[in-house]
Amino acid sequence: MKLKYELSIQEVADKFVAVAKNTETETVEQVFNLNETGAIILKALQDGEDVPAIVDQLLSQYDIEAQEAEDEVKAFINMLTENGLTE
C-alpha cells in the first residue's frame, strides 16, 4: 500500500492531527484527527512497514490480542483508502 500524499502528523493536546499535502501543488488536501494508535499505524506506513510489522509494533506497545491488532491496522488502511489517501 502506498500513500498518495505526504502526511504530516502533529500532536496537539494529547490528540493527533494528520495533514495530507499534495507534493506537486503544495496544497493541503485533507486534515483529519487520529488517536494514538492511528498515529502509530500511519507513521509505520510512512516508513514502509507492512501489516505484520505494524501488528507486531502494536502488540509490543499495547496489551491486546494479535487478531485485534490486525483488525485495527486493516480498518485504518481501509479508512485511508476510502478517503482517497492511498494509491
C-alpha positions as YAML, in Angstrom:
chain: A
units: angstrom
residues:
- id: 1
  name: MET
  ca: [0.00, 0.00, 0.00]
- id: 2
  name: LYS
  ca: [1.35, 3.39, -0.98]
- id: 3
  name: LEU
  ca: [0.24, 6.71, 0.45]
- id: 4
  name: LYS
  ca: [-0.95, 9.18, -2.16]
- id: 5
  name: TYR
  ca: [0.05, 12.32, -0.26]
- id: 6
  name: GLU
  ca: [2.78, 13.48, 2.04]
- id: 7
  name: LEU
  ca: [1.28, 13.20, 5.52]
- id: 8
  name: SER
  ca: [2.44, 15.27, 8.45]
- id: 9
  name: ILE
  ca: [1.42, 14.14, 11.93]
- id: 10
  name: GLN
  ca: [1.25, 16.66, 14.76]
- id: 11
  name: GLU
  ca: [0.41, 16.03, 18.40]
- id: 12
  name: VAL
  ca: [-1.88, 18.70, 19.83]
- id: 13
  name: ALA
  ca: [-3.08, 18.49, 23.45]
- id: 14
  name: ASP
  ca: [-2.82, 14.68, 23.65]
- id: 15
  name: LYS
  ca: [-4.56, 14.33, 20.26]
- id: 16
  name: PHE
  ca: [-3.04, 13.75, 16.87]
- id: 17
  name: VAL
  ca: [-3.78, 15.59, 13.63]
- id: 18
  name: ALA
  ca: [-2.65, 14.41, 10.20]
- id: 19
  name: VAL
  ca: [-2.34, 16.81, 7.30]
- id: 20
  name: ALA
  ca: [-2.30, 15.38, 3.78]
- id: 21
  name: LYS
  ca: [-0.35, 17.64, 1.42]
- id: 22
  name: ASN
  ca: [-0.08, 17.29, -2.34]
- id: 23
  name: THR
  ca: [3.66, 17.35, -3.01]
- id: 24
  name: GLU
  ca: [3.23, 18.60, -6.58]
- id: 25
  name: THR
  ca: [1.00, 21.57, -5.82]
- id: 26
  name: GLU
  ca: [2.00, 22.07, -2.15]
- id: 27
  name: THR
  ca: [-1.69, 22.36, -1.24]
- id: 28
  name: VAL
  ca: [-3.36, 20.78, 1.76]
- id: 29
  name: GLU
  ca: [-5.75, 18.10, 0.55]
- id: 30
  name: GLN
  ca: [-7.18, 16.84, 3.84]
- id: 31
  name: VAL
  ca: [-6.84, 17.24, 7.59]
- id: 32
  name: PHE
  ca: [-8.05, 14.54, 9.94]
- id: 33
  name: ASN
  ca: [-7.86, 13.60, 13.61]
- id: 34
  name: LEU
  ca: [-6.15, 10.45, 14.85]
- id: 35
  name: ASN
  ca: [-5.94, 8.63, 18.11]
- id: 36
  name: GLU
  ca: [-2.58, 7.37, 19.37]
- id: 37
  name: THR
  ca: [-3.00, 4.00, 17.64]
- id: 38
  name: GLY
  ca: [-3.83, 5.68, 14.34]
- id: 39
  name: ALA
  ca: [-0.74, 7.86, 14.63]
- id: 40
  name: ILE
  ca: [1.44, 4.80, 15.24]
- id: 41
  name: ILE
  ca: [-0.06, 2.96, 12.27]
- id: 42
  name: LEU
  ca: [0.28, 5.97, 9.96]
- id: 43
  name: LYS
  ca: [3.90, 6.58, 10.94]
- id: 44
  name: ALA
  ca: [4.68, 2.91, 10.32]
- id: 45
  name: LEU
  ca: [3.01, 3.03, 6.90]
- id: 46
  name: GLN
  ca: [5.06, 6.11, 6.04]
- id: 47
  name: ASP
  ca: [8.17, 4.14, 6.98]
- id: 48
  name: GLY
  ca: [7.16, 1.40, 4.54]
- id: 49
  name: GLU
  ca: [6.15, -1.17, 7.16]
- id: 50
  name: ASP
  ca: [3.76, -3.94, 6.16]
- id: 51
  name: VAL
  ca: [0.73, -5.13, 8.12]
- id: 52
  name: PRO
  ca: [2.52, -7.90, 10.08]
- id: 53
  name: ALA
  ca: [5.27, -5.50, 11.18]
- id: 54
  name: ILE
  ca: [2.71, -2.90, 12.28]
- id: 55
  name: VAL
  ca: [0.75, -5.56, 14.17]
- id: 56
  name: ASP
  ca: [3.95, -6.57, 15.97]
- id: 57
  name: GLN
  ca: [4.58, -2.94, 16.88]
- id: 58
  name: LEU
  ca: [1.08, -2.59, 18.34]
- id: 59
  name: LEU
  ca: [1.45, -5.85, 20.27]
- id: 60
  name: SER
  ca: [4.68, -4.58, 21.82]
- id: 61
  name: GLN
  ca: [3.03, -1.33, 22.93]
- id: 62
  name: TYR
  ca: [-0.45, -2.44, 23.98]
- id: 63
  name: ASP
  ca: [-1.97, -5.32, 25.90]
- id: 64
  name: ILE
  ca: [-4.15, -6.61, 23.05]
- id: 65
  name: GLU
  ca: [-4.65, -9.82, 21.12]
- id: 66
  name: ALA
  ca: [-2.95, -10.28, 17.75]
- id: 67
  name: GLN
  ca: [-6.30, -10.51, 15.91]
- id: 68
  name: GLU
  ca: [-7.49, -7.24, 17.45]
- id: 69
  name: ALA
  ca: [-4.27, -5.50, 16.41]
- id: 70
  name: GLU
  ca: [-4.53, -6.87, 12.87]
- id: 71
  name: ASP
  ca: [-8.18, -5.79, 12.64]
- id: 72
  name: GLU
  ca: [-7.24, -2.27, 13.79]
- id: 73
  name: VAL
  ca: [-4.47, -1.99, 11.20]
- id: 74
  name: LYS
  ca: [-6.68, -3.24, 8.36]
- id: 75
  name: ALA
  ca: [-9.55, -0.95, 9.40]
- id: 76
  name: PHE
  ca: [-7.18, 2.02, 9.44]
- id: 77
  name: ILE
  ca: [-5.83, 1.18, 5.99]
- id: 78
  name: ASN
  ca: [-9.42, 0.84, 4.72]
- id: 79
  name: MET
  ca: [-10.22, 4.28, 6.16]
- id: 80
  name: LEU
  ca: [-7.22, 5.76, 4.33]
- id: 81
  name: THR
  ca: [-8.35, 4.13, 1.09]
- id: 82
  name: GLU
  ca: [-11.96, 5.27, 1.50]
- id: 83
  name: ASN
  ca: [-10.72, 8.83, 1.99]
- id: 84
  name: GLY
  ca: [-8.57, 8.74, -1.16]
- id: 85
  name: LEU
  ca: [-5.25, 8.79, 0.66]
- id: 86
  name: THR
  ca: [-3.76, 5.66, -0.94]
- id: 87
  name: GLU
  ca: [-2.73, 4.76, -4.47]
...
